[in-house]
Amino acid sequence: MADSTLYPTAYRTHSLGQIQTQGVDLLDKEVTICGYAQAIRGKGKICFLDLRDGTGLCQVFLKQGLVDDDVLSSVQNASRESTIQFTGTVAQKRAPKVAEGEPVPPPEYEVVATGVNILSLAATPLPLGVTDTVHVELDTRLDNRFLDLRRTHVNAIFNLRAKILQYGREHLINEGFKEINSPKIIAAAAEGGTNLFPMKYFERDAYLSQSPQLYKQLAILGGLERVFEIGPAFRAENHDTYRHLNEFVSFDIEMAWANDEDVMAVQERMINHIWSSVAANDGKEIEAINVYRRTQEMDDIVVEVPSIPFPRVEYSDAIEMIAAAGQDITWGDDIEAHHADIIAEHHSGFHFIPRWPMPMKPFYIYHEKDETSPSGGQLSRGFDLNYGRDEMTSGGQREHRADVLTQNLIDVNLDPADFDFYIDGFRFGAPPHAGWGLGVARLTMALTGSRNVRETVLFPRDRKRCTP
Ligand code: AMO
């Protein structure tokens, strides 16, 4: 995380990560650093302070004579997590003793303080410990997220979430996709009418967007060829599970002249790129999570780069697999969480489930004319991507025939008149196209070994939580 390209600011010349990575060049030089006081040791004439910022840790050494007595005692008496600025010189920390034959750790650096400025004293007691490894309930953590985020492994989860977005974006841009932003105040439901959050929009009713679906398609119909969007989606769902929220970030693509297989290939290449980039660059974040997991007696997470193509378990084969395991399921039924467990026994990593029956997929999905399918031509070009038991993505080829699209709306009891703005887009020449929507929090769960989607969302919104 130590970033050698960080510029100095009004408050510091160097980050703590830079002190550790560039320490050899900084030896005996004067620096100004800032951070949270993580631990303060020493009475009387000396004091050792572990200072932490968002890039790392550095020990600060204070000694009578180098700083005034009252300054020394104010640091010794400062509460944990207070923010302090120090000016001082960089020195090499005394190397810890290592047993013979053991590897010698790389040198660490400290700052010998000559100037101190207490920026903000932390109130006591802290509502939750930043370095403690005792288990804290998720609700307490979320109520005090500002402190929870200071914990190294929690910080690492959000750094990795940012990397998912960075590497994902980078990959799509390299494949010729352009980033778009669609409206979040909408007048018609994309994903069914029952889970909309209504809002007042001047004199009329409007809703919060459930998905950029209709707009990303209109962008393709308008000739933008390949688009992606990373933005919020709102669902007034009652689900109270480890993987559902009422606001989530949806990572969407849409692509012209393409079918379901084409966009599945984009997805697996993108995930392969994200996983291999994390494996190559972000080992420190993974290790930070593992250090914590060991204190909780949990297994280490390992970033296994998934090879492509990902396995494909067609819907019909999935139904057979689930039925063979003794479950009461027939073609046309939904694949529920406990069914997904059975598939996950065969495929614990990423796997696609393509070719769902049309009645189980949204009206905008392409209607496959396949008289051999058990549904008599009702097969869709819709797919899901699962990681183990959890759905990460839905997507598919889209219906680009305006008449079929209108009939699809009628079939699901939606009024085509409410969708004129959308169907009109198909009346004047429409490219066949396909796309998908990926849940960022769920993908972050998969990467970081988190067991609850709330772990991977800064300020989650669920049925019971609308603050902080
Ligand atoms: P879908 O509704 O399946 O498809 O959503 C796509 C992905 O978004 C994530 N997701 C959620 N994450 C957290 N909480 C929720 N309540 C929630 N709902 C969905 C999941 C899911 O796989 N328009 C289509 C996508 C497309 O076809 O392009 C859509 O929204 O990871």
Short mmCIF file of C-alpha atoms and ligand atoms in Angstrom, two decimals:
data_model
loop_
_atom_site.label_atom_id
_atom_site.label_comp_id
_atom_site.label_asym_id
_atom_site.label_seq_id
_atom_site.Cartn_x
_atom_site.Cartn_y
_atom_site.Cartn_z
CA MET A 1 0.00 0.00 0.00
CA ALA A 2 2.97 2.30 0.55
CA ASP A 3 2.76 4.61 -2.40
CA SER A 4 5.99 6.15 -3.59
CA THR A 5 4.06 8.58 -5.78
CA LEU A 6 2.29 10.24 -2.84
CA TYR A 7 3.00 13.96 -2.85
CA PRO A 8 3.75 15.87 0.34
CA THR A 9 0.83 17.82 1.83
CA ALA A 10 0.48 20.77 4.19
CA TYR A 11 0.56 18.32 7.10
CA ARG A 12 3.19 15.76 6.16
CA THR A 13 6.24 15.33 4.00
CA HIS A 14 5.96 11.52 3.90
CA SER A 15 3.40 8.81 4.51
CA LEU A 16 4.32 6.09 6.99
CA GLY A 17 4.40 3.57 4.18
CA GLN A 18 7.02 5.73 2.48
CA ILE A 19 9.11 5.88 5.66
CA GLN A 20 9.26 2.07 5.64
CA THR A 21 9.83 1.56 1.89
CA GLN A 22 12.19 4.51 1.35
CA GLY A 23 13.79 4.44 4.81
CA VAL A 24 17.26 3.66 3.55
CA ASP A 25 17.29 6.88 1.49
CA LEU A 26 15.71 8.90 4.27
CA LEU A 27 18.17 7.91 7.01
CA ASP A 28 19.12 10.96 9.16
CA LYS A 29 16.85 13.20 7.09
CA GLU A 30 14.13 15.33 8.64
CA VAL A 31 10.53 14.32 7.89
CA THR A 32 7.10 15.36 9.08
CA ILE A 33 4.58 12.57 9.52
CA CYS A 34 1.02 12.25 10.79
CA GLY A 35 -1.12 9.41 12.03
CA TYR A 36 -3.26 7.79 14.68
CA ALA A 37 -1.56 6.91 17.98
CA GLN A 38 -2.06 3.15 17.99
CA ALA A 39 -0.05 2.32 21.11
CA ILE A 40 1.96 4.49 23.51
CA ARG A 41 4.63 2.98 25.76
CA GLY A 42 7.19 4.36 28.17
CA LYS A 43 7.12 6.61 31.19
CA GLY A 44 9.49 9.27 32.49
CA LYS A 45 12.26 10.22 30.12
CA ILE A 46 11.29 8.23 27.04
CA CYS A 47 8.28 7.24 25.03
CA PHE A 48 7.68 4.87 22.11
CA LEU A 49 4.61 5.46 20.03
CA ASP A 50 3.23 3.25 17.26
CA LEU A 51 1.87 5.66 14.69
CA ARG A 52 -0.49 4.40 11.97
CA ASP A 53 -1.83 6.03 8.84
CA GLY A 54 -3.68 4.60 5.86
CA THR A 55 -0.42 3.39 4.32
CA GLY A 56 1.38 1.71 7.19
CA LEU A 57 2.92 1.84 10.65
CA CYS A 58 5.98 3.63 12.04
CA GLN A 59 7.46 3.78 15.52
CA VAL A 60 8.12 7.27 16.86
CA PHE A 61 10.74 7.62 19.59
CA LEU A 62 10.57 10.58 22.01
CA LYS A 63 13.31 11.39 24.47
CA GLN A 64 13.69 14.02 27.19
CA GLY A 65 16.02 16.71 25.91
CA LEU A 66 14.94 16.35 22.29
CA VAL A 67 11.41 17.52 23.12
CA ASP A 68 10.15 19.66 26.00
CA ASP A 69 9.10 17.84 29.17
CA ASP A 70 5.49 19.00 28.94
CA VAL A 71 5.31 17.87 25.29
CA LEU A 72 6.73 14.49 26.26
CA SER A 73 4.17 14.00 29.00
CA SER A 74 1.28 15.16 26.78
CA VAL A 75 2.20 12.43 24.30
CA GLN A 76 2.58 9.86 27.08
CA ASN A 77 -0.89 10.80 28.32
CA ALA A 78 -2.57 11.03 24.90
CA SER A 79 -5.46 8.66 24.36
CA ARG A 80 -5.22 5.85 21.81
CA GLU A 81 -6.33 6.84 18.28
CA SER A 82 -5.57 10.53 18.86
CA THR A 83 -4.06 12.09 15.74
CA ILE A 84 -0.56 13.51 16.12
CA GLN A 85 1.93 15.18 13.82
CA PHE A 86 5.64 14.60 14.43
CA THR A 87 8.72 16.17 12.97
CA GLY A 88 11.93 14.27 13.42
CA THR A 89 14.77 12.34 11.84
CA VAL A 90 14.58 8.88 10.31
CA ALA A 91 16.63 6.18 12.00
CA GLN A 92 16.92 2.44 11.57
CA LYS A 93 15.01 0.56 14.23
CA ARG A 94 16.98 -1.86 16.36
CA ALA A 95 16.70 -5.25 14.67
CA PRO A 96 14.77 -7.86 16.65
CA LYS A 97 16.72 -10.88 17.84
CA VAL A 98 16.31 -13.88 15.58
CA ALA A 99 17.19 -17.44 16.40
CA GLU A 100 20.09 -18.93 14.51
CA GLY A 101 19.08 -20.21 11.09
CA GLU A 102 15.93 -18.07 11.06
CA PRO A 103 15.63 -15.54 8.22
CA VAL A 104 16.64 -11.99 9.13
CA PRO A 105 13.67 -9.66 8.59
CA PRO A 106 14.14 -6.58 6.39
CA PRO A 107 15.21 -3.42 8.28
CA GLU A 108 12.48 -1.24 9.77
CA TYR A 109 12.68 2.50 10.27
CA GLU A 110 11.55 4.81 13.03
CA VAL A 111 11.35 8.55 13.52
CA VAL A 112 13.17 10.23 16.41
CA ALA A 113 10.90 13.15 17.24
CA THR A 114 12.04 16.73 17.71
CA GLY A 115 8.66 18.39 17.20
CA VAL A 116 5.15 17.32 18.23
CA ASN A 117 1.72 18.68 17.39
CA ILE A 118 -1.32 16.91 18.82
CA LEU A 119 -3.94 17.43 16.13
CA SER A 120 -6.99 15.86 17.76
CA LEU A 121 -7.37 13.95 21.01
CA ALA A 122 -9.55 10.84 20.84
CA ALA A 123 -12.39 10.56 23.34
CA THR A 124 -12.32 7.59 25.71
CA PRO A 125 -13.37 4.86 25.87
CA LEU A 126 -13.30 3.87 22.21
CA PRO A 127 -16.59 2.23 21.18
CA LEU A 128 -14.52 -0.54 19.62
CA GLY A 129 -10.87 -1.48 19.75
CA VAL A 130 -8.84 -0.87 16.62
CA THR A 131 -6.09 -3.40 17.29
CA ASP A 132 -7.99 -5.84 19.52
CA THR A 133 -8.72 -9.21 18.06
CA VAL A 134 -11.77 -9.87 20.24
CA HIS A 135 -14.89 -10.55 18.22
CA VAL A 136 -17.13 -7.50 17.81
CA GLU A 137 -20.72 -7.86 16.58
CA LEU A 138 -21.27 -6.65 13.03
CA ASP A 139 -23.94 -4.16 14.15
CA THR A 140 -21.54 -2.49 16.59
CA ARG A 141 -18.92 -2.36 13.88
CA LEU A 142 -21.29 -0.81 11.37
CA ASP A 143 -22.57 1.73 13.92
CA ASN A 144 -18.94 2.79 14.40
CA ARG A 145 -17.70 2.18 10.88
CA PHE A 146 -15.30 5.17 11.08
CA LEU A 147 -13.33 3.23 13.71
CA ASP A 148 -13.96 -0.23 12.27
CA LEU A 149 -12.33 0.93 9.02
CA ARG A 150 -9.12 1.72 10.89
CA ARG A 151 -8.68 -2.00 11.62
CA THR A 152 -6.04 -3.28 9.24
CA HIS A 153 -8.02 -6.18 7.80
CA VAL A 154 -11.15 -4.10 7.30
CA ASN A 155 -9.09 -1.42 5.60
CA ALA A 156 -7.64 -4.17 3.39
CA ILE A 157 -11.12 -5.33 2.31
CA PHE A 158 -11.93 -1.83 1.05
CA ASN A 159 -8.56 -1.47 -0.63
CA LEU A 160 -9.29 -4.73 -2.46
CA ARG A 161 -12.79 -3.58 -3.37
CA ALA A 162 -11.21 -0.50 -4.96
CA LYS A 163 -8.79 -2.78 -6.82
CA ILE A 164 -11.68 -4.85 -8.20
CA LEU A 165 -13.16 -1.67 -9.65
CA GLN A 166 -9.79 -0.43 -10.91
CA TYR A 167 -8.75 -3.68 -12.60
CA GLY A 168 -12.27 -4.33 -13.90
CA ARG A 169 -12.48 -0.85 -15.43
CA GLU A 170 -8.99 -1.15 -16.85
CA HIS A 171 -9.85 -4.47 -18.48
CA LEU A 172 -13.07 -3.24 -20.08
CA ILE A 173 -11.44 -0.05 -21.37
CA ASN A 174 -8.78 -2.26 -22.96
CA GLU A 175 -11.56 -4.23 -24.67
CA GLY A 176 -13.01 -1.02 -26.11
CA PHE A 177 -15.77 -0.32 -23.56
CA LYS A 178 -16.73 3.26 -22.61
CA GLU A 179 -17.96 4.31 -19.19
CA ILE A 180 -21.46 5.78 -19.07
CA ASN A 181 -23.74 7.14 -16.33
CA SER A 182 -27.45 6.47 -16.50
CA PRO A 183 -30.19 8.22 -14.50
CA LYS A 184 -31.05 6.93 -11.05
CA ILE A 185 -34.43 8.68 -10.98
CA ILE A 186 -36.68 6.70 -13.26
CA ALA A 187 -40.32 6.32 -14.25
CA ALA A 188 -40.50 2.63 -15.28
CA ALA A 189 -39.31 -0.58 -13.64
CA ALA A 190 -36.56 -2.58 -15.33
CA GLU A 191 -36.54 -5.55 -12.98
CA GLY A 192 -40.21 -6.03 -12.10
CA GLY A 193 -42.59 -3.63 -10.44
CA THR A 194 -42.76 -5.03 -6.91
CA ASN A 195 -39.44 -3.94 -5.49
CA LEU A 196 -39.34 -0.26 -6.41
CA PHE A 197 -38.64 2.56 -3.98
CA PRO A 198 -41.14 5.30 -4.86
CA MET A 199 -40.19 8.95 -4.62
CA LYS A 200 -41.86 12.26 -5.32
CA TYR A 201 -40.48 13.97 -8.40
CA PHE A 202 -42.06 17.44 -8.41
CA GLU A 203 -45.70 16.90 -9.45
CA ARG A 204 -45.32 13.27 -10.45
CA ASP A 205 -44.33 9.89 -9.06
CA ALA A 206 -40.94 8.45 -9.84
CA TYR A 207 -38.71 5.66 -8.51
CA LEU A 208 -35.12 4.96 -7.60
CA SER A 209 -33.44 2.93 -10.34
CA GLN A 210 -33.24 -0.86 -9.82
CA SER A 211 -30.71 -1.31 -12.61
CA PRO A 212 -29.25 0.67 -15.53
CA GLN A 213 -30.69 -2.06 -17.77
CA LEU A 214 -33.00 -0.10 -20.07
CA TYR A 215 -30.61 2.84 -20.39
CA LYS A 216 -27.49 0.84 -21.14
CA GLN A 217 -29.49 -0.86 -23.90
CA LEU A 218 -30.64 2.51 -25.26
CA ALA A 219 -26.99 3.59 -25.32
CA ILE A 220 -26.21 0.55 -27.49
CA LEU A 221 -29.20 1.21 -29.75
CA GLY A 222 -27.79 4.72 -30.09
CA GLY A 223 -24.56 3.32 -31.50
CA LEU A 224 -22.17 3.48 -28.53
CA GLU A 225 -21.11 -0.14 -29.33
CA ARG A 226 -19.64 -1.16 -25.94
CA VAL A 227 -20.53 0.53 -22.68
CA PHE A 228 -20.10 -0.11 -18.98
CA GLU A 229 -21.42 1.54 -15.84
CA ILE A 230 -20.54 1.20 -12.17
CA GLY A 231 -23.34 2.73 -10.17
CA PRO A 232 -25.89 2.31 -7.40
CA ALA A 233 -29.02 0.20 -7.78
CA PHE A 234 -31.93 0.26 -5.36
CA ARG A 235 -34.24 -2.64 -4.58
CA ALA A 236 -37.10 -2.48 -2.06
CA GLU A 237 -36.68 -6.20 -1.33
CA ASN A 238 -37.62 -7.69 2.01
CA HIS A 239 -34.77 -10.20 1.92
CA ASP A 240 -32.79 -10.27 5.12
CA THR A 241 -29.85 -12.43 4.10
CA TYR A 242 -26.07 -12.31 4.13
CA ARG A 243 -26.05 -11.41 0.44
CA HIS A 244 -28.93 -8.97 -0.10
CA LEU A 245 -28.94 -5.23 0.44
CA ASN A 246 -31.45 -2.57 -0.54
CA GLU A 247 -28.79 -0.46 -2.18
CA PHE A 248 -25.88 -2.08 -4.00
CA VAL A 249 -23.34 -1.15 -6.63
CA SER A 250 -24.01 -2.83 -9.93
CA PHE A 251 -21.17 -3.24 -12.42
CA ASP A 252 -22.87 -3.46 -15.81
CA ILE A 253 -21.80 -3.89 -19.40
CA GLU A 254 -23.71 -3.85 -22.67
CA MET A 255 -22.26 -4.79 -26.04
CA ALA A 256 -23.54 -4.53 -29.63
CA TRP A 257 -23.41 -7.31 -32.25
CA ALA A 258 -22.98 -9.91 -29.53
CA ASN A 259 -24.76 -12.86 -27.96
CA ASP A 260 -24.75 -14.39 -24.48
CA GLU A 261 -21.58 -16.43 -25.13
CA ASP A 262 -19.71 -13.28 -26.20
CA VAL A 263 -20.47 -11.38 -23.00
CA MET A 264 -19.79 -14.43 -20.83
CA ALA A 265 -16.35 -14.44 -22.44
CA VAL A 266 -15.90 -10.73 -21.58
CA GLN A 267 -16.88 -11.52 -18.00
CA GLU A 268 -14.49 -14.42 -17.53
CA ARG A 269 -11.61 -12.47 -19.09
CA MET A 270 -12.36 -9.54 -16.78
CA ILE A 271 -12.51 -11.68 -13.64
CA ASN A 272 -9.37 -13.52 -14.68
CA HIS A 273 -7.66 -10.12 -15.09
CA ILE A 274 -8.88 -8.90 -11.68
CA TRP A 275 -7.77 -12.06 -9.88
CA SER A 276 -4.39 -12.21 -11.59
CA SER A 277 -3.74 -8.51 -10.96
CA VAL A 278 -4.59 -8.90 -7.27
CA ALA A 279 -2.35 -11.99 -7.08
CA ALA A 280 0.50 -10.03 -8.68
CA ASN A 281 0.16 -6.69 -6.87
CA ASP A 282 -1.90 -6.90 -3.72
CA GLY A 283 -0.41 -9.68 -1.63
CA LYS A 284 -0.05 -7.27 1.30
CA GLU A 285 -3.79 -6.71 1.49
CA ILE A 286 -4.48 -10.44 1.31
CA GLU A 287 -1.90 -11.05 4.04
CA ALA A 288 -3.51 -8.35 6.23
CA ILE A 289 -6.79 -10.26 6.00
CA ASN A 290 -5.06 -13.56 6.72
CA VAL A 291 -3.23 -12.16 9.77
CA TYR A 292 -6.64 -11.33 11.22
CA ARG A 293 -8.21 -14.63 10.13
CA ARG A 294 -5.48 -16.54 11.98
CA THR A 295 -6.44 -14.75 15.21
CA GLN A 296 -9.99 -16.03 14.63
CA GLU A 297 -8.76 -19.55 13.81
CA MET A 298 -10.07 -19.26 10.27
CA ASP A 299 -8.30 -20.72 7.23
CA ASP A 300 -6.19 -18.38 5.10
CA ILE A 301 -7.72 -17.04 1.92
CA VAL A 302 -5.76 -17.79 -1.25
CA VAL A 303 -6.15 -15.87 -4.51
CA GLU A 304 -6.43 -18.73 -6.99
CA VAL A 305 -6.55 -17.22 -10.47
CA PRO A 306 -9.51 -18.94 -12.17
CA SER A 307 -8.56 -20.40 -15.53
CA ILE A 308 -10.72 -19.57 -18.52
CA PRO A 309 -13.12 -20.61 -19.90
CA PHE A 310 -15.09 -20.98 -16.66
CA PRO A 311 -17.13 -24.19 -16.45
CA ARG A 312 -20.64 -23.93 -17.94
CA VAL A 313 -23.45 -25.88 -16.32
CA GLU A 314 -26.49 -25.34 -18.51
CA TYR A 315 -29.73 -24.83 -16.65
CA SER A 316 -31.09 -28.23 -17.78
CA ASP A 317 -27.93 -30.00 -16.61
CA ALA A 318 -28.09 -28.14 -13.32
CA ILE A 319 -31.67 -29.37 -12.81
CA GLU A 320 -30.54 -32.94 -13.52
CA MET A 321 -27.62 -32.58 -11.10
CA ILE A 322 -29.91 -31.28 -8.35
CA ALA A 323 -32.55 -33.97 -8.98
CA ALA A 324 -29.83 -36.66 -8.94
CA ALA A 325 -28.90 -35.46 -5.46
CA GLY A 326 -32.42 -36.36 -4.33
CA GLN A 327 -34.07 -32.94 -4.48
CA ASP A 328 -37.63 -32.52 -5.69
CA ILE A 329 -37.05 -30.28 -8.68
CA THR A 330 -38.23 -30.21 -12.28
CA TRP A 331 -37.40 -28.26 -15.42
CA GLY A 332 -38.92 -24.81 -15.05
CA ASP A 333 -38.30 -24.50 -11.28
CA ASP A 334 -36.00 -21.87 -9.84
CA ILE A 335 -32.55 -22.88 -8.62
CA GLU A 336 -32.66 -21.86 -4.98
CA ALA A 337 -29.80 -21.34 -2.54
CA HIS A 338 -29.91 -24.92 -1.20
CA HIS A 339 -29.91 -26.21 -4.80
CA ALA A 340 -26.92 -24.02 -5.61
CA ASP A 341 -25.10 -25.79 -2.76
CA ILE A 342 -25.38 -29.04 -4.72
CA ILE A 343 -23.91 -27.46 -7.87
CA ALA A 344 -21.20 -25.86 -5.72
CA GLU A 345 -20.16 -29.33 -4.54
CA HIS A 346 -19.08 -29.94 -8.15
CA HIS A 347 -17.96 -26.38 -8.90
CA SER A 348 -16.66 -24.51 -5.88
CA GLY A 349 -15.31 -21.56 -7.89
CA PHE A 350 -16.74 -19.49 -10.73
CA HIS A 351 -19.18 -21.24 -13.07
CA PHE A 352 -21.79 -20.04 -15.52
CA ILE A 353 -25.34 -21.33 -15.56
CA PRO A 354 -26.57 -20.49 -19.09
CA ARG A 355 -29.82 -21.14 -20.97
CA TRP A 356 -32.56 -20.55 -18.42
CA PRO A 357 -36.23 -21.08 -19.31
CA MET A 358 -37.69 -17.85 -20.68
CA PRO A 359 -40.43 -17.52 -18.01
CA MET A 360 -37.74 -17.27 -15.34
CA LYS A 361 -35.84 -14.45 -16.98
CA PRO A 362 -36.80 -10.77 -17.40
CA PHE A 363 -38.78 -9.53 -20.42
CA TYR A 364 -35.71 -8.00 -22.09
CA ILE A 365 -33.90 -11.34 -22.44
CA TYR A 366 -33.68 -12.94 -25.90
CA HIS A 367 -36.29 -15.53 -26.58
CA GLU A 368 -34.64 -18.58 -28.14
CA LYS A 369 -36.69 -20.37 -30.80
CA ASP A 370 -35.75 -23.91 -29.86
CA GLU A 371 -38.52 -26.41 -30.47
CA THR A 372 -36.42 -29.18 -28.90
CA SER A 373 -36.33 -27.54 -25.49
CA PRO A 374 -38.62 -29.03 -22.82
CA SER A 375 -40.47 -25.72 -22.66
CA GLY A 376 -41.45 -25.90 -26.33
CA GLY A 377 -39.41 -22.98 -27.58
CA GLN A 378 -39.31 -21.05 -24.31
CA LEU A 379 -35.56 -21.25 -23.80
CA SER A 380 -33.80 -17.95 -23.12
CA ARG A 381 -30.33 -16.66 -23.76
CA GLY A 382 -30.07 -15.57 -20.15
CA PHE A 383 -27.30 -16.78 -17.83
CA ASP A 384 -26.04 -16.43 -14.27
CA LEU A 385 -22.49 -16.54 -12.99
CA ASN A 386 -22.07 -18.18 -9.59
CA TYR A 387 -19.10 -18.36 -7.26
CA GLY A 388 -19.75 -21.47 -5.20
CA ARG A 389 -23.32 -21.11 -3.96
CA ASP A 390 -23.55 -17.36 -4.54
CA GLU A 391 -24.85 -15.62 -7.63
CA MET A 392 -22.45 -12.93 -8.76
CA THR A 393 -23.97 -11.90 -12.08
CA SER A 394 -27.02 -12.13 -14.30
CA GLY A 395 -26.92 -11.37 -17.96
CA GLY A 396 -27.82 -12.49 -21.41
CA GLN A 397 -28.48 -11.67 -24.98
CA ARG A 398 -31.27 -9.08 -25.26
CA GLU A 399 -34.46 -9.18 -27.25
CA HIS A 400 -33.93 -6.71 -30.12
CA ARG A 401 -37.17 -7.44 -32.02
CA ALA A 402 -39.62 -4.71 -31.03
CA ASP A 403 -42.71 -6.90 -31.56
CA VAL A 404 -41.38 -9.78 -29.43
CA LEU A 405 -40.30 -7.30 -26.76
CA THR A 406 -43.80 -5.81 -26.62
CA GLN A 407 -45.31 -9.29 -26.31
CA ASN A 408 -42.80 -10.17 -23.55
CA LEU A 409 -44.00 -7.15 -21.55
CA ILE A 410 -47.64 -8.19 -21.96
CA ASP A 411 -46.73 -11.76 -20.92
CA VAL A 412 -45.41 -10.49 -17.58
CA ASN A 413 -48.37 -8.14 -17.03
CA LEU A 414 -46.45 -4.96 -17.69
CA ASP A 415 -48.05 -2.20 -19.75
CA PRO A 416 -46.03 -1.63 -22.95
CA ALA A 417 -47.22 2.02 -22.90
CA ASP A 418 -45.05 2.59 -19.80
CA PHE A 419 -42.05 1.42 -21.83
CA ASP A 420 -42.57 3.49 -24.99
CA PHE A 421 -39.36 5.42 -24.34
CA TYR A 422 -37.53 2.07 -24.39
CA ILE A 423 -39.35 0.16 -27.15
CA ASP A 424 -39.15 3.18 -29.46
CA GLY A 425 -35.40 2.69 -29.37
CA PHE A 426 -35.88 -0.68 -31.12
CA ARG A 427 -38.16 0.53 -33.90
CA PHE A 428 -35.55 2.26 -36.04
CA GLY A 429 -32.91 -0.42 -36.52
CA ALA A 430 -31.61 -2.36 -33.53
CA PRO A 431 -28.32 -4.26 -33.30
CA PRO A 432 -28.46 -7.66 -31.58
CA HIS A 433 -26.76 -7.06 -28.27
CA ALA A 434 -25.98 -8.62 -24.90
CA GLY A 435 -24.70 -7.65 -21.47
CA TRP A 436 -24.55 -8.42 -17.79
CA GLY A 437 -24.81 -6.90 -14.31
CA LEU A 438 -22.35 -7.94 -11.61
CA GLY A 439 -22.77 -7.27 -7.87
CA VAL A 440 -19.56 -5.55 -6.73
CA ALA A 441 -20.11 -6.37 -3.06
CA ARG A 442 -20.65 -10.05 -3.85
CA LEU A 443 -17.51 -10.24 -5.98
CA THR A 444 -15.58 -8.55 -3.15
CA MET A 445 -16.99 -11.17 -0.78
CA ALA A 446 -15.65 -13.90 -3.06
CA LEU A 447 -12.19 -12.30 -3.24
CA THR A 448 -11.83 -11.48 0.46
CA GLY A 449 -13.47 -14.60 1.92
CA SER A 450 -16.11 -12.43 3.64
CA ARG A 451 -19.21 -14.20 4.82
CA ASN A 452 -21.55 -11.23 4.71
CA VAL A 453 -22.02 -8.69 1.96
CA ARG A 454 -22.17 -5.98 4.65
CA GLU A 455 -18.46 -6.59 5.29
CA THR A 456 -17.69 -5.31 1.80
CA VAL A 457 -19.94 -2.24 1.72
CA LEU A 458 -18.88 0.96 3.47
CA PHE A 459 -22.29 1.97 4.79
CA PRO A 460 -24.76 -0.81 3.99
CA ARG A 461 -28.45 -0.18 3.53
CA ASP A 462 -30.75 -2.97 4.57
CA ARG A 463 -34.26 -3.32 5.97
CA LYS A 464 -33.08 -2.27 9.42
CA ARG A 465 -30.25 0.09 8.61
CA CYS A 466 -30.35 3.51 7.01
CA THR A 467 -27.60 5.13 9.17
CA PRO A 468 -24.78 5.96 9.43
P1 AMO B 1 -29.92 -8.94 -11.26
O1 AMO B 1 -31.18 -8.44 -10.70
O2 AMO B 1 -29.69 -10.43 -11.19
O3 AMO B 1 -29.78 -8.55 -12.81
O4 AMO B 1 -28.69 -8.20 -10.56
C1 AMO B 1 -27.38 -8.38 -11.02
C2 AMO B 1 -26.44 -8.71 -9.89
O5 AMO B 1 -26.50 -7.69 -8.89
C3 AMO B 1 -26.36 -8.25 -7.61
N1 AMO B 1 -27.56 -8.00 -6.80
C4 AMO B 1 -27.56 -7.70 -5.50
N2 AMO B 1 -26.57 -7.54 -4.62
C5 AMO B 1 -26.89 -7.22 -3.35
N3 AMO B 1 -28.16 -7.05 -2.91
C6 AMO B 1 -29.20 -7.21 -3.76
N4 AMO B 1 -30.44 -7.02 -3.32
C7 AMO B 1 -28.92 -7.54 -5.13
N5 AMO B 1 -29.69 -7.76 -6.21
C8 AMO B 1 -28.85 -8.04 -7.22
C9 AMO B 1 -26.17 -9.74 -7.78
C10 AMO B 1 -26.80 -9.98 -9.12
O6 AMO B 1 -26.28 -11.12 -9.76
N6 AMO B 1 -30.36 -6.01 -15.34
C11 AMO B 1 -29.85 -7.29 -14.85
C12 AMO B 1 -28.41 -7.51 -15.28
C13 AMO B 1 -28.25 -7.70 -16.79
O7 AMO B 1 -28.95 -8.58 -17.34
O8 AMO B 1 -27.43 -7.00 -17.37
C14 AMO B 1 -29.96 -7.30 -13.32
O9 AMO B 1 -30.09 -6.29 -12.67
O10 AMO B 1 -24.77 -10.01 -7.78
#
